[in-house]
Coordinates of C-alpha atoms in Angstrom, one line a residue:
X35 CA -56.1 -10.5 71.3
X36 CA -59.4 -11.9 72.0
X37 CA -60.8 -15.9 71.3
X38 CA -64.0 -17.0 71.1
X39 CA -64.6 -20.6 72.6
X40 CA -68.2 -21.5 73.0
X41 CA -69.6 -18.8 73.0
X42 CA -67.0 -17.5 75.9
X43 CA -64.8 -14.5 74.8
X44 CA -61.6 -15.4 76.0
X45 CA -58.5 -12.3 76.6
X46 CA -55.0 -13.2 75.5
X47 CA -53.6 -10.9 77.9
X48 CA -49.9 -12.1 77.5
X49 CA -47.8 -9.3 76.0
X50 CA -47.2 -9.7 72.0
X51 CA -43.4 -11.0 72.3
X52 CA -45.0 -14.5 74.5
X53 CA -45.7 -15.7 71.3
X54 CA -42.5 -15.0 69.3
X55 CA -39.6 -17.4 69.5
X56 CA -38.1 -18.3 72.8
X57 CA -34.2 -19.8 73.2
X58 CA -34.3 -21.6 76.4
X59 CA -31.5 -21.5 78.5
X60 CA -31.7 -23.5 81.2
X61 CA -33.5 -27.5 80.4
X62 CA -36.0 -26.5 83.3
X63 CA -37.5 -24.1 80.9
X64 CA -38.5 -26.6 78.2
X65 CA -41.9 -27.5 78.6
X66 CA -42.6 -31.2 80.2
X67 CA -44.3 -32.6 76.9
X68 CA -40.9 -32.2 74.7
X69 CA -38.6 -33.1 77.0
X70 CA -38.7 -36.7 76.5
X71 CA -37.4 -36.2 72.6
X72 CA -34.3 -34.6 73.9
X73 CA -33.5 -36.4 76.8
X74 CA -31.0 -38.5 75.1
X75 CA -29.5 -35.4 73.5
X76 CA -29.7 -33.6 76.7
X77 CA -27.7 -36.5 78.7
X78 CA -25.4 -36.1 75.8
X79 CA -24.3 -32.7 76.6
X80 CA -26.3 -30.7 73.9
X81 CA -26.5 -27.0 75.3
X82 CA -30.6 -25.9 76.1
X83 CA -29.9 -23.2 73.8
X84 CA -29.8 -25.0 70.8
X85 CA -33.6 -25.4 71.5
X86 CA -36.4 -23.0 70.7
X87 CA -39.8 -23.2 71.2
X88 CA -42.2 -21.7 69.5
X89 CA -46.1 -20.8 71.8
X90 CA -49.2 -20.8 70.0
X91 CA -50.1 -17.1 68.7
X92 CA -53.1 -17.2 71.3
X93 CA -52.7 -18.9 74.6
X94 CA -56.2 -20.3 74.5
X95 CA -56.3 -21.7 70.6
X96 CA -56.2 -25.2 69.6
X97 CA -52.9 -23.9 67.4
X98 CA -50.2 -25.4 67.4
X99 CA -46.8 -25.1 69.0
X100 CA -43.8 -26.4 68.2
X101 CA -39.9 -27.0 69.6
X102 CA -36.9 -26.9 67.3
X103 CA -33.5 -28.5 68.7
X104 CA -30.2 -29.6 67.1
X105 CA -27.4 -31.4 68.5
X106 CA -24.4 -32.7 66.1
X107 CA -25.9 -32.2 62.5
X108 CA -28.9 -33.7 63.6
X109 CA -32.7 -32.1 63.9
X110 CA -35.3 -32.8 66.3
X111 CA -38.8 -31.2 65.5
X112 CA -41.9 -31.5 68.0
X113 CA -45.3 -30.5 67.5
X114 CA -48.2 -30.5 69.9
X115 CA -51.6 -29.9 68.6
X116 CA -54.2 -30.5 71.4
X117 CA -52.4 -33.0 73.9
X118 CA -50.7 -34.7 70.8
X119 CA -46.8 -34.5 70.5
X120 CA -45.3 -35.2 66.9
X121 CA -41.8 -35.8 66.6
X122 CA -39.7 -35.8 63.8
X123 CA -35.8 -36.7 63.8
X124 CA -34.2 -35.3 60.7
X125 CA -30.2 -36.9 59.4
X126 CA -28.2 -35.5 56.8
X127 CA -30.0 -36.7 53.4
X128 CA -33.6 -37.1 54.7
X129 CA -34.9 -34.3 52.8
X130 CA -36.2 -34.2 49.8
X131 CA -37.7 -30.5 49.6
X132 CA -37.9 -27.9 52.1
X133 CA -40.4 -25.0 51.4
X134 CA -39.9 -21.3 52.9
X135 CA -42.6 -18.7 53.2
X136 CA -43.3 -15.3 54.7
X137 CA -46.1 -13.8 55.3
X138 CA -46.1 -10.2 57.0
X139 CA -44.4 -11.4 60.1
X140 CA -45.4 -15.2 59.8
X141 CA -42.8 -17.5 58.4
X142 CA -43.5 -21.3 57.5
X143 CA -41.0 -23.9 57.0
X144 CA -42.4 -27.0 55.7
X145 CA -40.6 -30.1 55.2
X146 CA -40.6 -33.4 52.5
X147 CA -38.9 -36.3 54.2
X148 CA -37.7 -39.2 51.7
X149 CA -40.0 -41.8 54.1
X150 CA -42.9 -40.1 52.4
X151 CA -43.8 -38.1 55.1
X152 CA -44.2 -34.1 55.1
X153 CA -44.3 -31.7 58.4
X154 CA -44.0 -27.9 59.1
X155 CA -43.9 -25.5 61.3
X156 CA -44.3 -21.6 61.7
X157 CA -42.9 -18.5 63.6
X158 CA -42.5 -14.9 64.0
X159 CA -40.2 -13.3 61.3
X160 CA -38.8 -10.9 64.4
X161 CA -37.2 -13.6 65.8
X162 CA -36.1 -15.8 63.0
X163 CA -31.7 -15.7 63.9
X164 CA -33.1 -18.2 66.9
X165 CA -34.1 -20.6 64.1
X166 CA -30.6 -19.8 62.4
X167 CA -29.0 -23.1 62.9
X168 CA -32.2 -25.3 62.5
X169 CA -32.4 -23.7 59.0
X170 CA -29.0 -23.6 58.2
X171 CA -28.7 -27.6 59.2
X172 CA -31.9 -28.4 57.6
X173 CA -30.7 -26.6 54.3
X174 CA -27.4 -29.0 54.2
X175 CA -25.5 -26.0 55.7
X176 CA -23.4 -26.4 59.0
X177 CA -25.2 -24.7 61.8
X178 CA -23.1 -21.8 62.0
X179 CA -23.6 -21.0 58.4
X180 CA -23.5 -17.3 57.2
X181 CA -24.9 -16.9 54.0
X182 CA -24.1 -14.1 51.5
X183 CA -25.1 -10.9 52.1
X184 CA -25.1 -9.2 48.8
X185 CA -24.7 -10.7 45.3
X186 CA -21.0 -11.1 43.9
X187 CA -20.2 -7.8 41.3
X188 CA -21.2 -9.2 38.3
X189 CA -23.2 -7.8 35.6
X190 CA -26.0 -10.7 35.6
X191 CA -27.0 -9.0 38.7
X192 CA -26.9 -5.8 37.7
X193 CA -29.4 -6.0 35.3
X194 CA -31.3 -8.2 38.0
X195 CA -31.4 -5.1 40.3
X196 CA -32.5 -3.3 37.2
X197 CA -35.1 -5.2 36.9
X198 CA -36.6 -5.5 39.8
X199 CA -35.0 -4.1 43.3
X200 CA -37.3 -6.3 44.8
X201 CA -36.4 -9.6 43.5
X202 CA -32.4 -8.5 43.8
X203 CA -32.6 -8.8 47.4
X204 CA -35.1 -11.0 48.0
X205 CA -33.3 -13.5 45.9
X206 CA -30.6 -13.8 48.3
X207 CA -32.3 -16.6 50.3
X208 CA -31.1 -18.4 47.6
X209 CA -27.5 -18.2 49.6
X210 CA -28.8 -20.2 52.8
X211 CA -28.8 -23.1 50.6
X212 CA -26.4 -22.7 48.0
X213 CA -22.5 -20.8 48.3
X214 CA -23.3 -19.8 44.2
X215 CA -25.9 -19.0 41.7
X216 CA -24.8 -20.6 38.4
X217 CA -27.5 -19.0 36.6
X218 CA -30.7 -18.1 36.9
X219 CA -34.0 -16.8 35.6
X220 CA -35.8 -14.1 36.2
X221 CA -39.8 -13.4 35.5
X222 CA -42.9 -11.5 36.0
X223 CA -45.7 -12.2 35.8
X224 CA -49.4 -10.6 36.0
X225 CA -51.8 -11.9 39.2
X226 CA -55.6 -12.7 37.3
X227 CA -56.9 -13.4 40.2
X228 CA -57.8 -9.5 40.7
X229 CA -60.4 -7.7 39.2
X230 CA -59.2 -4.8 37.5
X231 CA -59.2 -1.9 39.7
X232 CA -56.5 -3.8 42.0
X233 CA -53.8 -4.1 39.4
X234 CA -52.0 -1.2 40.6
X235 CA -50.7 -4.0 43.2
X236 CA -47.1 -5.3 42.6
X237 CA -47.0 -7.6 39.7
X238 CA -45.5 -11.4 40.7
X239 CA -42.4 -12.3 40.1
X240 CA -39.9 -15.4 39.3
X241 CA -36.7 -16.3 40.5
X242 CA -35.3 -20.1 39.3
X243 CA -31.6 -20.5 40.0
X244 CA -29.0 -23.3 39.8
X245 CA -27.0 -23.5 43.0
X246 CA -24.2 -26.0 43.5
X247 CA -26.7 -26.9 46.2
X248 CA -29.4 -27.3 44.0
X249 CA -32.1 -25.5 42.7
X250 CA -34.0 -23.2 43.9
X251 CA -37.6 -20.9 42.8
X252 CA -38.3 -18.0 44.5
X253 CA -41.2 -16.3 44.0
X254 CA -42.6 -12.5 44.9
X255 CA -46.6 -11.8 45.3
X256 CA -48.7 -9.6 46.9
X257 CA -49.2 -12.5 49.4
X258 CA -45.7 -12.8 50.2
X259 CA -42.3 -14.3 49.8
X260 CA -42.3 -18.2 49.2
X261 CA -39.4 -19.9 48.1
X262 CA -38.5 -24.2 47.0
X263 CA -35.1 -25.7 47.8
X264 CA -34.2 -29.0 46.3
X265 CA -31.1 -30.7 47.4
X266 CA -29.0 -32.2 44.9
X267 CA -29.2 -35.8 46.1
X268 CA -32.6 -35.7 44.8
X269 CA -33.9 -35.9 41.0
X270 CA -36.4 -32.8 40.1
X271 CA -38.1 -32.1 37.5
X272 CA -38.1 -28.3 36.2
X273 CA -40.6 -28.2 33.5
X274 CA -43.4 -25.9 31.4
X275 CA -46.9 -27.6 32.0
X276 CA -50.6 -26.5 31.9
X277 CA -51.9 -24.6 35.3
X278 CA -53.6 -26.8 37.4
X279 CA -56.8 -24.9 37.1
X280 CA -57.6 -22.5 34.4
X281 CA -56.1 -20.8 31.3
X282 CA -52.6 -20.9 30.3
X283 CA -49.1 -22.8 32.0
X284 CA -47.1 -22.3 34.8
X285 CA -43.6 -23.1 35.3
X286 CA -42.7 -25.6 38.2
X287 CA -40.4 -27.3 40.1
X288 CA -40.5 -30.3 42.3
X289 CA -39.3 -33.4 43.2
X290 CA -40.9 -37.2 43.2
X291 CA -42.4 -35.8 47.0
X292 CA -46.2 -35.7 47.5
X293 CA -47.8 -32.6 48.6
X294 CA -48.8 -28.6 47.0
X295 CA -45.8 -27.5 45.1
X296 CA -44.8 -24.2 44.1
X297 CA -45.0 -22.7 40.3
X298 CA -45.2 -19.9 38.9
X299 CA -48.0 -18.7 36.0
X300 CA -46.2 -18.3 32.9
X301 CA -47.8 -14.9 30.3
X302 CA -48.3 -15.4 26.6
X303 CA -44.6 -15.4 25.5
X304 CA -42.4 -16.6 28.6
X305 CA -42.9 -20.1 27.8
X306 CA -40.3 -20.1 25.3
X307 CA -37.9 -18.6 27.7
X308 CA -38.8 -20.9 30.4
X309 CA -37.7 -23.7 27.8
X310 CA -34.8 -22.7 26.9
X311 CA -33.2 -22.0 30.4
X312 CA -34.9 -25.4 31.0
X313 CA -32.5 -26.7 28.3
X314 CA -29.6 -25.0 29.3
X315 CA -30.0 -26.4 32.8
X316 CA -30.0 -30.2 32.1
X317 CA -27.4 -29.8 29.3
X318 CA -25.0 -29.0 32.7
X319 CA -25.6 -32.3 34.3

């Protein structure tokens, strides 16, 4: 991989797996920047391989890079951007949202604390079972969590596989956060964004489900997988509104949590579907 800085071309010559994921395994191998975050914990007896850090892609970008560590129930997130550490402690019942996204090989995680505040960070797909626990704790799951594999044998999802193969499967990130889909809804959509000679691409598609978790909207593009948990502890609002820019509505979820949220745009006709599962899911509360 090469860098331009200043007019200098600059070689990552590191092999491609220095910037996946690392476990460390002795506390010697966490960088000197984050170890003051998790000295407390450390002295406490947590085990260095509950932490992970995550190298900048290139060695000689102003990228991020970040360290994940759990001890207890508990969450420590660091982020150093240019000599500046963030840290962020996360408890039981601090989140409000937590967003999921993959892109090729690049995942994102990003975070909406109750305090207002909002962070993130990303990593290499290959190596996500390092960030197991982190997600599973930061999803209201114990860290050993082992979410479902396969849907239960129930004709609901067969006629989702029918659908769409896609969505079948990829719809079971819905199990990291809940241990059952109540119902769901499934859509598809058409991308505008493309002129016409690109519409042979896969079409986007919807899945909104109520866990006993909470709810979660998954959604399929070209672009990727991104998908919106919302713990239960939090009120949301699922609702049918106008697209932010252009033609036509989108369906979204959210909660009262500043920051991009994730919708999906509705076609002529699936607005009155959207309602009505809309109906259906506050008439269970």
């Amino acid at each position: 991989m090469v860098f331009l800085s200043k007019g200098k071309i600059l070689e990552d010559r590191r092999p491609t797996l220095a910037s996946w994921p690392k476990r460390m395994y002795e506390w010697s191998e966490v960088p000197a920047p984050f170890q003051p975050a998790l000295s407390d914990w450390n002295a406490a007896g947590m085990p260095p391989g509950n932490i992970t850090l995550v190298p900048r892609i290139h060695q000689y970008s102003g990228a991020p890079e970040y360290v994940t560590a759990w001890f207890g129930d508990e969450v420590c997130l660091q982020r150093l951007v240019n000599d500046h550490l963030e840290v962020w402690n996360i408890r039981p019942g601090d989140l409000m949202e937590i967003g999921y996204s993959i892109q090729l090989l690049k995942c994102t995680v990003t975070l909406w604390l109750k305090d207002g505040t909002r962070a993130s960070f990303s990593y290499n797909k290959t190596k996500e079972d390092q960030l197991y626990p982190v997600l599973s704790l930061l999803l209201g799951k114990p860290a050993d969590h082992h979410p479902a594999l396969q849907h239960p044998d129930a004709p609901v999802f067969a006629q989702l596989r029918q659908e769409s193969y896609a969505m079948h499967y990829t719809s079971l990130l819905a199990y990291r956060f809940g241990s059952e889909i109540q119902e769901y809804l499934f859509l598809r959509g058409k991308d505008r964004n493309f002129p016409y000679f690109f519409q042979h691409r896969p079409d986007p598609e919807c899945f909104c489900s109520m866990t006993d978790a909470g709810p979660v909207l998954i959604i399929n593009d070209f672009y990727g997988t991104s998908a919106l948990y919302l713990p239960k502890a939090f009120p949301c609002s699922l609702r049918v509104k106008p697209l932010p820019h252009g033609k036509g509505s989108g369906l979204y979820l959210n909660t009262q949590a500043e920051g991009e949220k994730l919708y999906f745009r509705l076609l002529p006709g699936q607005e009155e579907k959207a309602a009505a599962f809309i109906s259906r899911w506050f008439s269970r509360d």
